[in-house]
Structures are given as structure tokens and as C-alpha cells.
């Protein structure tokens, strides 16, 4: 179908910047995260400045199955959950369309995952492992563009060459993607090889396409958001991992971990949430405190019911409040020290990004920062 034919078929469907403006021009975006950007977490993130949230990545084949079990388990939304993009991984255009049609108009767009670098994506032939097959990617996006009632968007990774990255993004746009989120890391940059995202490549994409572009990568603190926008010119900034460790990131507030944990559990009271999701979020929120209070770590592992998670959080809070009260000085978020790498040193009871280090044999420093913030 030609673009004119598609416009005639869907005369009211929003495109590019019309879609972006209809969503009040979102600047703060929660990334799609498997088993982690579920409805309750999206609601918490929206309470702290998130303008747009993506669902976890759903597997199109299972989501579109006539047996609705997977779909009902994975896809939750409510009247507060807008704007929201539903993300799928897929390698078959017809399967993708069938899954997307189950979403209907309960979302603002359907997003195609072209960035997942994990081994399971390699085995399943989806995510970033489609990057060698531009024809298939084009057909996947085009299938939705020609047949879906709501817009299609895409989240991509970059190539080593900026020219190839730009050509890739332009192909994705030409296929019908109305917004492109660019994770500025290579497919190989994962796990202990994560490293820094390349904002220069994101900037090149932004300058080459005519649809809105979101940047993903290197966001550790609130101030990084504007710095990213200034350096790349993007329309919005997406956070994945840092959002998990500090869901108040987009608010600019520096808050105690127990406060966010309690608010999350309050939301889970009204929004049924898998225990495994809850446990995972609490482990991340208390990442820097559990190695100190090891006995509570064991209890968190063993917790299954919401009331058990509440009790563990209550006990952790009591310990952390005591730690804060016995500290040499009261914590001042505007007056912090930095470590040898220039990153902020916060008390363990304060929400903060996850930083990983490994030994670096090529430099005199015994450690080098592995910035895996997304």
C-alpha cells in the first residue's frame, strides 16, 4: 500500500509529531523491561514524573494465542495507565499483527523490539538479532503500519558505524515507525561488557529522521536528562535500569528507598502483581542495604505473599531509619561527595543508580566503571 492509501484507510490515526504532541510531548520515558515495567511499576513511575511508559516486552506468538492465559497474565492496564506503548518481539509479520490486534485501542502505540541483546533473543531470532535482516524488519513494521488501528513505533540499537546506524533508522522510519527509540549501545554491549552508550550516534539519527526520537543510555541522575537532550537534540529520554533502582529519577527528588518500596506495595494492594515481580523490585531498591542487613535478604527471598513483603519492608525500614539516625551527619541531597570516578556517594538507604566495576588491567586504576545504566 502507498502512504496515501494507508492515510485513507486510517484517516484519524496519529503520525509522528501529531502522536507525540497528543501525548503532551513526553520527555521522561520508562523503558520496556521484561518482568519489570509491569502496571504497578508504571503507576509508581508516573507518580514521580514519568510521562510515557512502555510495557514489558511481550512475545507476539504467545500473546496472540487463542488461549488467553499468557495475554491475561502479562497485559494489565487501567484508566491511569496512559500514555502507554505495548512492546512485542516477533519475527513473523502475521503473528505480530495478530498479537497487536488484541491490544486494540487500549494503548497509544504498539512498539517493535529490535534491541534485546540477550541469548534468548538470539535463540528465538528476535530483538537485536534481526539487525542483519532489514527486509524482515521492514515487513514487520509495514504489516502493522498498513493494518493496525493505532501507530507502530520501534526501539533499536546502534551499529559500530554511524552511517549504517543512520541508514538503519531511516529504513525503520520508511517502513512506518512513527517514533524511534534509540539505545545507543551495540548489541554486544551487555552484561559485564555494557559500557557507555554513544550519544553521538543518537544525535546522528535524530538529525536524519523526521519522526520523534527518544534516547536510551547513560542516564544516572536527573541532571543527565537535560544534558542528553542538549547533546543529542532528542525529543525524550528513556530510562531502564536506573528507573528500577530509583523510580523517582524523573522527579529530581532524592528519596529513601523504603519510601518508594512502601508506595509500590500500596499500589500492589489494588493492582494484582506477581510475587516474583515484587521481589525483584525490592531487591533492586534495597541493593545497597541488603549486603549490610544480610538476615533480611534471606527473609525477602522467602517471602511470597504481599503481607510478607510488607513485613520485610517494615523491618528493613526500621533498620535503615536507625542507620540514618546514627550517621555522622544528616544526609543532604544537595551536598554530596563523589568517588574516584566522579559519581555521587549516597548513603545505602537512599535511592541511587547501580554502578558496576571490574578490574582493568590496561590502566593504573585497580577498577574501572562499567556504566550499565540504561
Coordinates of C-alpha atoms in Angstrom, one line a residue:
X1 CA 0.0 0.0 0.0
X2 CA 1.1 3.6 -0.7
X3 CA 1.2 6.1 2.1
X4 CA -1.8 7.9 0.7
X5 CA -3.7 4.6 0.7
X6 CA -2.7 4.0 4.3
X7 CA -3.8 7.5 5.3
X8 CA -7.2 6.9 3.6
X9 CA -7.6 3.6 5.4
X10 CA -6.8 5.2 8.8
X11 CA -7.7 8.9 8.5
X12 CA -7.7 9.6 12.3
X13 CA -4.6 7.6 13.2
X14 CA -1.9 9.8 14.5
X15 CA 1.6 10.1 12.9
X16 CA 5.0 11.3 14.1
X17 CA 4.8 14.6 15.9
X18 CA 1.0 14.6 15.9
X19 CA 1.2 11.4 18.1
X20 CA 3.9 13.0 20.2
X21 CA 2.0 16.2 20.8
X22 CA -1.2 14.3 21.6
X23 CA 0.7 12.6 24.4
X24 CA 1.7 16.0 25.7
X25 CA 5.2 15.8 24.3
X26 CA 6.7 13.2 26.7
X27 CA 10.2 13.9 27.8
X28 CA 10.6 11.3 30.6
X29 CA 10.0 7.8 29.4
X30 CA 10.1 4.4 31.2
X31 CA 11.7 1.8 29.0
X32 CA 10.2 -1.6 28.2
X33 CA 11.7 -4.1 30.7
X34 CA 10.9 -7.8 30.8
X35 CA 9.0 -8.7 34.1
X36 CA 9.8 -5.2 35.4
X37 CA 7.8 -2.5 33.8
X38 CA 4.5 -4.0 34.8
X39 CA 1.4 -1.9 35.5
X40 CA 2.2 -1.4 39.3
X41 CA 5.7 -0.2 38.5
X42 CA 4.4 2.1 35.7
X43 CA 2.0 3.6 38.1
X44 CA 4.7 4.3 40.7
X45 CA 6.9 5.8 38.0
X46 CA 4.1 8.1 36.8
X47 CA 3.8 9.3 40.4
X48 CA 7.3 10.6 40.0
X49 CA 7.4 12.3 36.7
X50 CA 7.3 9.6 34.0
X51 CA 5.4 11.0 31.0
X52 CA 5.2 7.8 29.0
X53 CA 5.7 4.2 29.9
X54 CA 6.3 1.1 27.8
X55 CA 5.0 -2.3 28.9
X56 CA 7.5 -5.2 29.3
X57 CA 8.4 -6.9 26.1
X58 CA 5.7 -9.4 25.2
X59 CA 6.3 -12.4 22.9
X60 CA 3.9 -11.9 20.0
X61 CA 3.5 -15.7 19.3
X62 CA 2.2 -16.4 22.9
X63 CA 0.3 -13.1 23.2
X64 CA -1.7 -13.8 20.0
X65 CA -2.5 -17.4 21.0
X66 CA -6.3 -18.1 21.2
X67 CA -5.6 -19.4 24.7
X68 CA -5.6 -16.1 26.5
X69 CA -3.6 -17.3 29.5
X70 CA -0.3 -15.6 28.6
X71 CA -2.0 -12.5 27.4
X72 CA -4.1 -12.2 30.6
X73 CA -1.1 -12.8 32.8
X74 CA 1.2 -10.3 31.1
X75 CA -1.0 -7.4 29.8
X76 CA -2.5 -5.2 32.5
X77 CA -3.7 -1.6 32.2
X78 CA -6.2 0.8 33.7
X79 CA -7.5 4.3 33.3
X80 CA -4.4 5.9 34.8
X81 CA -2.0 4.0 32.5
X82 CA -1.8 6.4 29.6
X83 CA 0.0 7.1 27.5
X84 CA 1.4 3.6 27.2
X85 CA 3.2 1.7 24.4
X86 CA 2.8 -2.1 24.2
X87 CA 6.0 -3.7 23.1
X88 CA 6.3 -7.0 21.2
X89 CA 9.2 -9.1 20.0
X90 CA 8.4 -11.0 16.8
X91 CA 9.9 -12.4 13.6
X92 CA 6.7 -13.1 11.6
X93 CA 4.6 -10.2 10.4
X94 CA 1.3 -12.1 10.5
X95 CA 2.0 -13.3 14.0
X96 CA 2.9 -9.8 15.1
X97 CA -0.3 -8.3 13.7
X98 CA -2.5 -10.9 15.3
X99 CA -0.9 -10.1 18.7
X100 CA -1.1 -6.4 18.2
X101 CA -4.8 -6.5 17.3
X102 CA -5.6 -7.9 20.8
X103 CA -4.3 -4.7 22.2
X104 CA -6.9 -2.7 20.3
X105 CA -7.1 0.9 21.4
X106 CA -6.1 0.3 25.0
X107 CA -2.6 1.6 24.2
X108 CA -1.3 4.6 22.3
X109 CA 1.0 2.6 20.1
X110 CA 2.5 -0.8 19.5
X111 CA 6.3 -1.0 19.6
X112 CA 8.6 -3.5 17.9
X113 CA 11.5 -4.6 20.0
X114 CA 14.7 -4.5 17.8
X115 CA 17.1 -4.1 20.7
X116 CA 17.0 -7.1 23.0
X117 CA 20.6 -8.4 23.1
X118 CA 20.1 -11.4 25.3
X119 CA 20.8 -15.0 24.3
X120 CA 17.2 -16.0 24.5
X121 CA 16.6 -13.4 21.7
X122 CA 19.3 -15.0 19.7
X123 CA 17.8 -18.4 20.0
X124 CA 14.3 -17.1 19.3
X125 CA 15.5 -14.9 16.4
X126 CA 14.1 -11.6 17.6
X127 CA 15.2 -8.3 19.1
X128 CA 18.6 -7.1 18.1
X129 CA 19.3 -10.4 16.3
X130 CA 17.1 -9.2 13.5
X131 CA 19.6 -6.4 12.7
X132 CA 21.1 -8.5 9.8
X133 CA 17.7 -8.9 8.2
X134 CA 16.5 -5.4 7.2
X135 CA 13.9 -6.8 4.8
X136 CA 12.2 -8.8 7.7
X137 CA 12.3 -5.7 9.9
X138 CA 10.7 -3.6 7.2
X139 CA 8.0 -6.2 6.7
X140 CA 7.2 -6.4 10.4
X141 CA 6.8 -2.7 10.8
X142 CA 4.9 -2.3 7.5
X143 CA 2.5 -5.0 8.4
X144 CA 1.3 -3.0 11.4
X145 CA 1.5 0.3 9.6
X146 CA -0.9 -1.0 6.9
X147 CA -3.3 -2.9 9.2
X148 CA -3.3 -1.6 12.8
X149 CA -5.7 0.9 14.2
X150 CA -3.0 2.5 16.4
X151 CA 0.5 3.7 15.4
X152 CA 3.6 1.5 15.3
X153 CA 6.9 2.5 16.8
X154 CA 10.3 0.8 17.2
X155 CA 13.2 0.6 19.6
X156 CA 16.6 0.0 18.0
X157 CA 20.2 -0.4 18.9
X158 CA 23.2 1.1 17.0
X159 CA 25.8 -0.3 14.8
X160 CA 29.6 0.3 15.1
X161 CA 29.3 2.6 12.1
X162 CA 27.3 5.8 12.4
X163 CA 26.5 5.7 8.7
X164 CA 24.9 2.3 9.0
X165 CA 23.1 3.3 12.1
X166 CA 21.6 6.3 10.3
X167 CA 20.6 4.2 7.3
X168 CA 19.0 1.6 9.6
X169 CA 16.9 4.3 11.4
X170 CA 15.8 5.8 8.1
X171 CA 14.7 2.3 6.9
X172 CA 12.7 1.8 10.1
X173 CA 11.1 5.2 9.6
X174 CA 10.3 4.5 5.9
X175 CA 8.6 1.2 6.9
X176 CA 6.2 3.1 9.1
X177 CA 7.6 3.6 12.6
X178 CA 6.1 6.9 14.0
X179 CA 8.6 7.2 16.9
X180 CA 12.0 5.7 17.2
X181 CA 13.7 5.0 20.5
X182 CA 17.5 4.6 20.1
X183 CA 19.5 2.6 22.6
X184 CA 23.0 4.0 22.0
X185 CA 24.8 0.7 22.6
X186 CA 25.9 -2.1 20.3
X187 CA 24.3 -5.5 20.5
X188 CA 27.5 -6.8 22.1
X189 CA 27.3 -4.2 24.9
X190 CA 25.5 -6.2 27.6
X191 CA 26.3 -7.7 31.0
X192 CA 29.9 -7.1 32.1
X193 CA 30.6 -5.6 28.6
X194 CA 27.9 -2.9 28.9
X195 CA 30.0 0.2 28.7
X196 CA 28.8 3.7 27.7
X197 CA 26.1 4.5 25.2
X198 CA 27.1 6.5 22.2
X199 CA 25.1 9.7 22.2
X200 CA 26.8 10.9 19.0
X201 CA 25.1 8.1 17.1
X202 CA 21.7 9.0 18.7
X203 CA 22.3 12.6 17.6
X204 CA 23.0 11.5 14.1
X205 CA 19.7 9.5 14.0
X206 CA 17.8 12.5 15.3
X207 CA 19.2 14.7 12.6
X208 CA 18.4 12.2 9.9
X209 CA 14.8 11.2 10.5
X210 CA 11.6 13.3 10.6
X211 CA 9.8 11.4 13.4
X212 CA 10.3 11.9 17.1
X213 CA 13.4 10.2 18.6
X214 CA 13.9 9.0 22.2
X215 CA 17.4 8.5 23.6
X216 CA 18.2 5.5 25.8
X217 CA 21.5 5.1 27.7
X218 CA 23.8 6.8 30.2
X219 CA 21.1 8.3 32.4
X220 CA 22.2 8.0 36.0
X221 CA 20.9 11.2 37.6
X222 CA 18.1 13.7 36.9
X223 CA 20.6 16.2 35.5
X224 CA 21.7 13.7 32.9
X225 CA 18.3 14.0 31.2
X226 CA 18.7 17.6 30.1
X227 CA 22.3 17.0 29.3
X228 CA 21.3 14.2 27.0
X229 CA 18.6 16.4 25.3
X230 CA 21.2 19.3 24.9
X231 CA 23.8 17.0 23.4
X232 CA 21.5 14.9 21.1
X233 CA 18.5 17.1 20.3
X234 CA 16.2 14.2 21.1
X235 CA 12.5 14.6 21.9
X236 CA 12.6 12.5 25.0
X237 CA 14.9 10.5 27.3
X238 CA 14.2 6.9 28.3
X239 CA 15.5 5.1 31.4
X240 CA 15.5 1.4 32.1
X241 CA 17.9 0.2 34.8
X242 CA 18.2 3.5 36.7
X243 CA 14.4 3.7 36.9
X244 CA 14.5 0.3 38.6
X245 CA 16.9 1.5 41.3
X246 CA 15.4 5.0 41.6
X247 CA 11.8 5.2 40.3
X248 CA 11.8 8.8 41.5
X249 CA 14.5 9.6 38.9
X250 CA 12.3 11.8 36.7
X251 CA 11.1 13.9 39.6
X252 CA 14.5 15.1 40.5
X253 CA 13.9 14.1 44.1
X254 CA 16.4 12.1 46.2
X255 CA 14.4 9.8 48.4
X256 CA 14.9 7.0 50.9
X257 CA 14.5 3.5 49.4
X258 CA 11.9 2.5 52.0
X259 CA 9.5 5.3 50.9
X260 CA 9.4 4.0 47.3
X261 CA 9.1 0.4 48.5
X262 CA 6.1 1.3 50.6
X263 CA 4.4 3.2 47.9
X264 CA 5.0 0.4 45.4
X265 CA 3.4 -2.1 47.8
X266 CA 0.5 0.2 48.3
X267 CA -0.1 0.2 44.6
X268 CA 0.2 -3.6 44.5
X269 CA -2.7 -3.8 47.0
X270 CA -5.1 -2.6 44.3
X271 CA -3.2 -3.9 41.3
X272 CA -2.6 -7.7 41.4
X273 CA 1.1 -8.2 40.8
X274 CA 3.2 -11.3 40.6
X275 CA 5.3 -12.0 43.7
X276 CA 8.4 -12.6 41.5
X277 CA 8.0 -9.0 40.2
X278 CA 7.6 -7.6 43.7
X279 CA 10.6 -9.4 45.0
X280 CA 12.7 -8.3 42.0
X281 CA 11.8 -4.7 42.5
X282 CA 12.5 -4.8 46.3
X283 CA 15.9 -6.4 45.7
X284 CA 16.8 -3.5 43.4
X285 CA 15.5 -0.8 45.6
X286 CA 17.5 -2.2 48.6
X287 CA 20.5 -3.2 46.6
X288 CA 23.0 -1.3 48.8
X289 CA 21.3 -2.1 52.1
X290 CA 20.8 -5.9 51.9
X291 CA 24.6 -6.7 51.9
X292 CA 24.6 -4.9 55.3
X293 CA 21.5 -6.4 56.7
X294 CA 22.0 -10.0 55.4
X295 CA 19.3 -11.6 57.5
X296 CA 16.7 -9.5 55.9
X297 CA 17.9 -10.6 52.5
X298 CA 17.0 -14.2 53.4
X299 CA 13.6 -13.2 54.5
X300 CA 13.0 -11.3 51.3
X301 CA 13.9 -14.4 49.3
X302 CA 11.5 -16.5 51.3
X303 CA 8.6 -14.0 51.1
X304 CA 5.6 -15.0 48.9
X305 CA 2.5 -13.1 49.9
X306 CA 2.0 -9.3 49.8
X307 CA 1.7 -9.1 53.6
X308 CA 5.0 -10.9 53.9
X309 CA 6.7 -8.4 51.6
X310 CA 5.2 -5.6 53.7
X311 CA 6.6 -7.0 56.9
X312 CA 10.0 -7.4 55.4
X313 CA 9.9 -3.8 54.1
X314 CA 8.7 -2.6 57.5
X315 CA 11.7 -4.3 59.2
X316 CA 14.1 -3.0 56.6
X317 CA 12.8 0.5 57.1
X318 CA 13.3 0.2 60.9
X319 CA 16.9 -0.8 60.3
X320 CA 17.6 1.9 57.7
X321 CA 15.9 4.7 59.8
X322 CA 18.2 3.6 62.6
X323 CA 21.2 3.7 60.3
X324 CA 20.3 7.2 59.1
X325 CA 19.8 8.4 62.6
X326 CA 23.2 7.1 63.7
X327 CA 25.1 8.5 60.7
X328 CA 27.8 11.1 61.4
X329 CA 25.9 13.8 59.5
X330 CA 22.3 14.1 58.3
X331 CA 22.1 13.4 54.6
X332 CA 21.8 16.5 52.4
X333 CA 21.0 15.7 48.7
X334 CA 22.4 19.0 47.6
X335 CA 25.7 18.4 49.4
X336 CA 27.3 15.1 48.4
X337 CA 30.7 13.7 47.9
X338 CA 31.9 12.0 44.7
X339 CA 34.0 8.9 44.3
X340 CA 37.2 8.5 42.3
X341 CA 35.2 8.2 39.1
X342 CA 33.2 11.3 39.8
X343 CA 30.0 9.5 40.7
X344 CA 27.9 10.6 43.7
X345 CA 28.4 8.8 47.0
X346 CA 25.0 8.4 48.7
X347 CA 24.1 6.5 51.9
X348 CA 22.9 3.0 51.3
X349 CA 19.4 3.9 52.3
X350 CA 19.0 6.5 49.5
X351 CA 17.7 5.6 46.0
X352 CA 20.7 5.6 43.6
X353 CA 21.8 4.2 40.3
X354 CA 23.5 0.8 40.1
X355 CA 27.2 1.1 39.2
X356 CA 29.3 -1.9 38.3
X357 CA 33.1 -2.2 38.4
X358 CA 35.6 -4.7 37.2
X359 CA 39.4 -4.9 37.3
X360 CA 41.1 -3.1 34.4
X361 CA 44.5 -4.4 33.6
X362 CA 45.2 -1.8 31.0
X363 CA 45.2 1.2 33.3
X364 CA 46.8 2.1 36.6
X365 CA 43.5 2.2 38.4
X366 CA 42.5 -1.0 40.1
X367 CA 38.9 -0.6 38.9
X368 CA 37.1 0.9 36.0
X369 CA 33.5 1.8 36.0
X370 CA 31.1 -0.2 33.9
X371 CA 28.3 2.2 33.3
X372 CA 25.4 -0.1 32.6
X373 CA 22.7 2.5 33.3
X374 CA 20.1 2.5 30.6

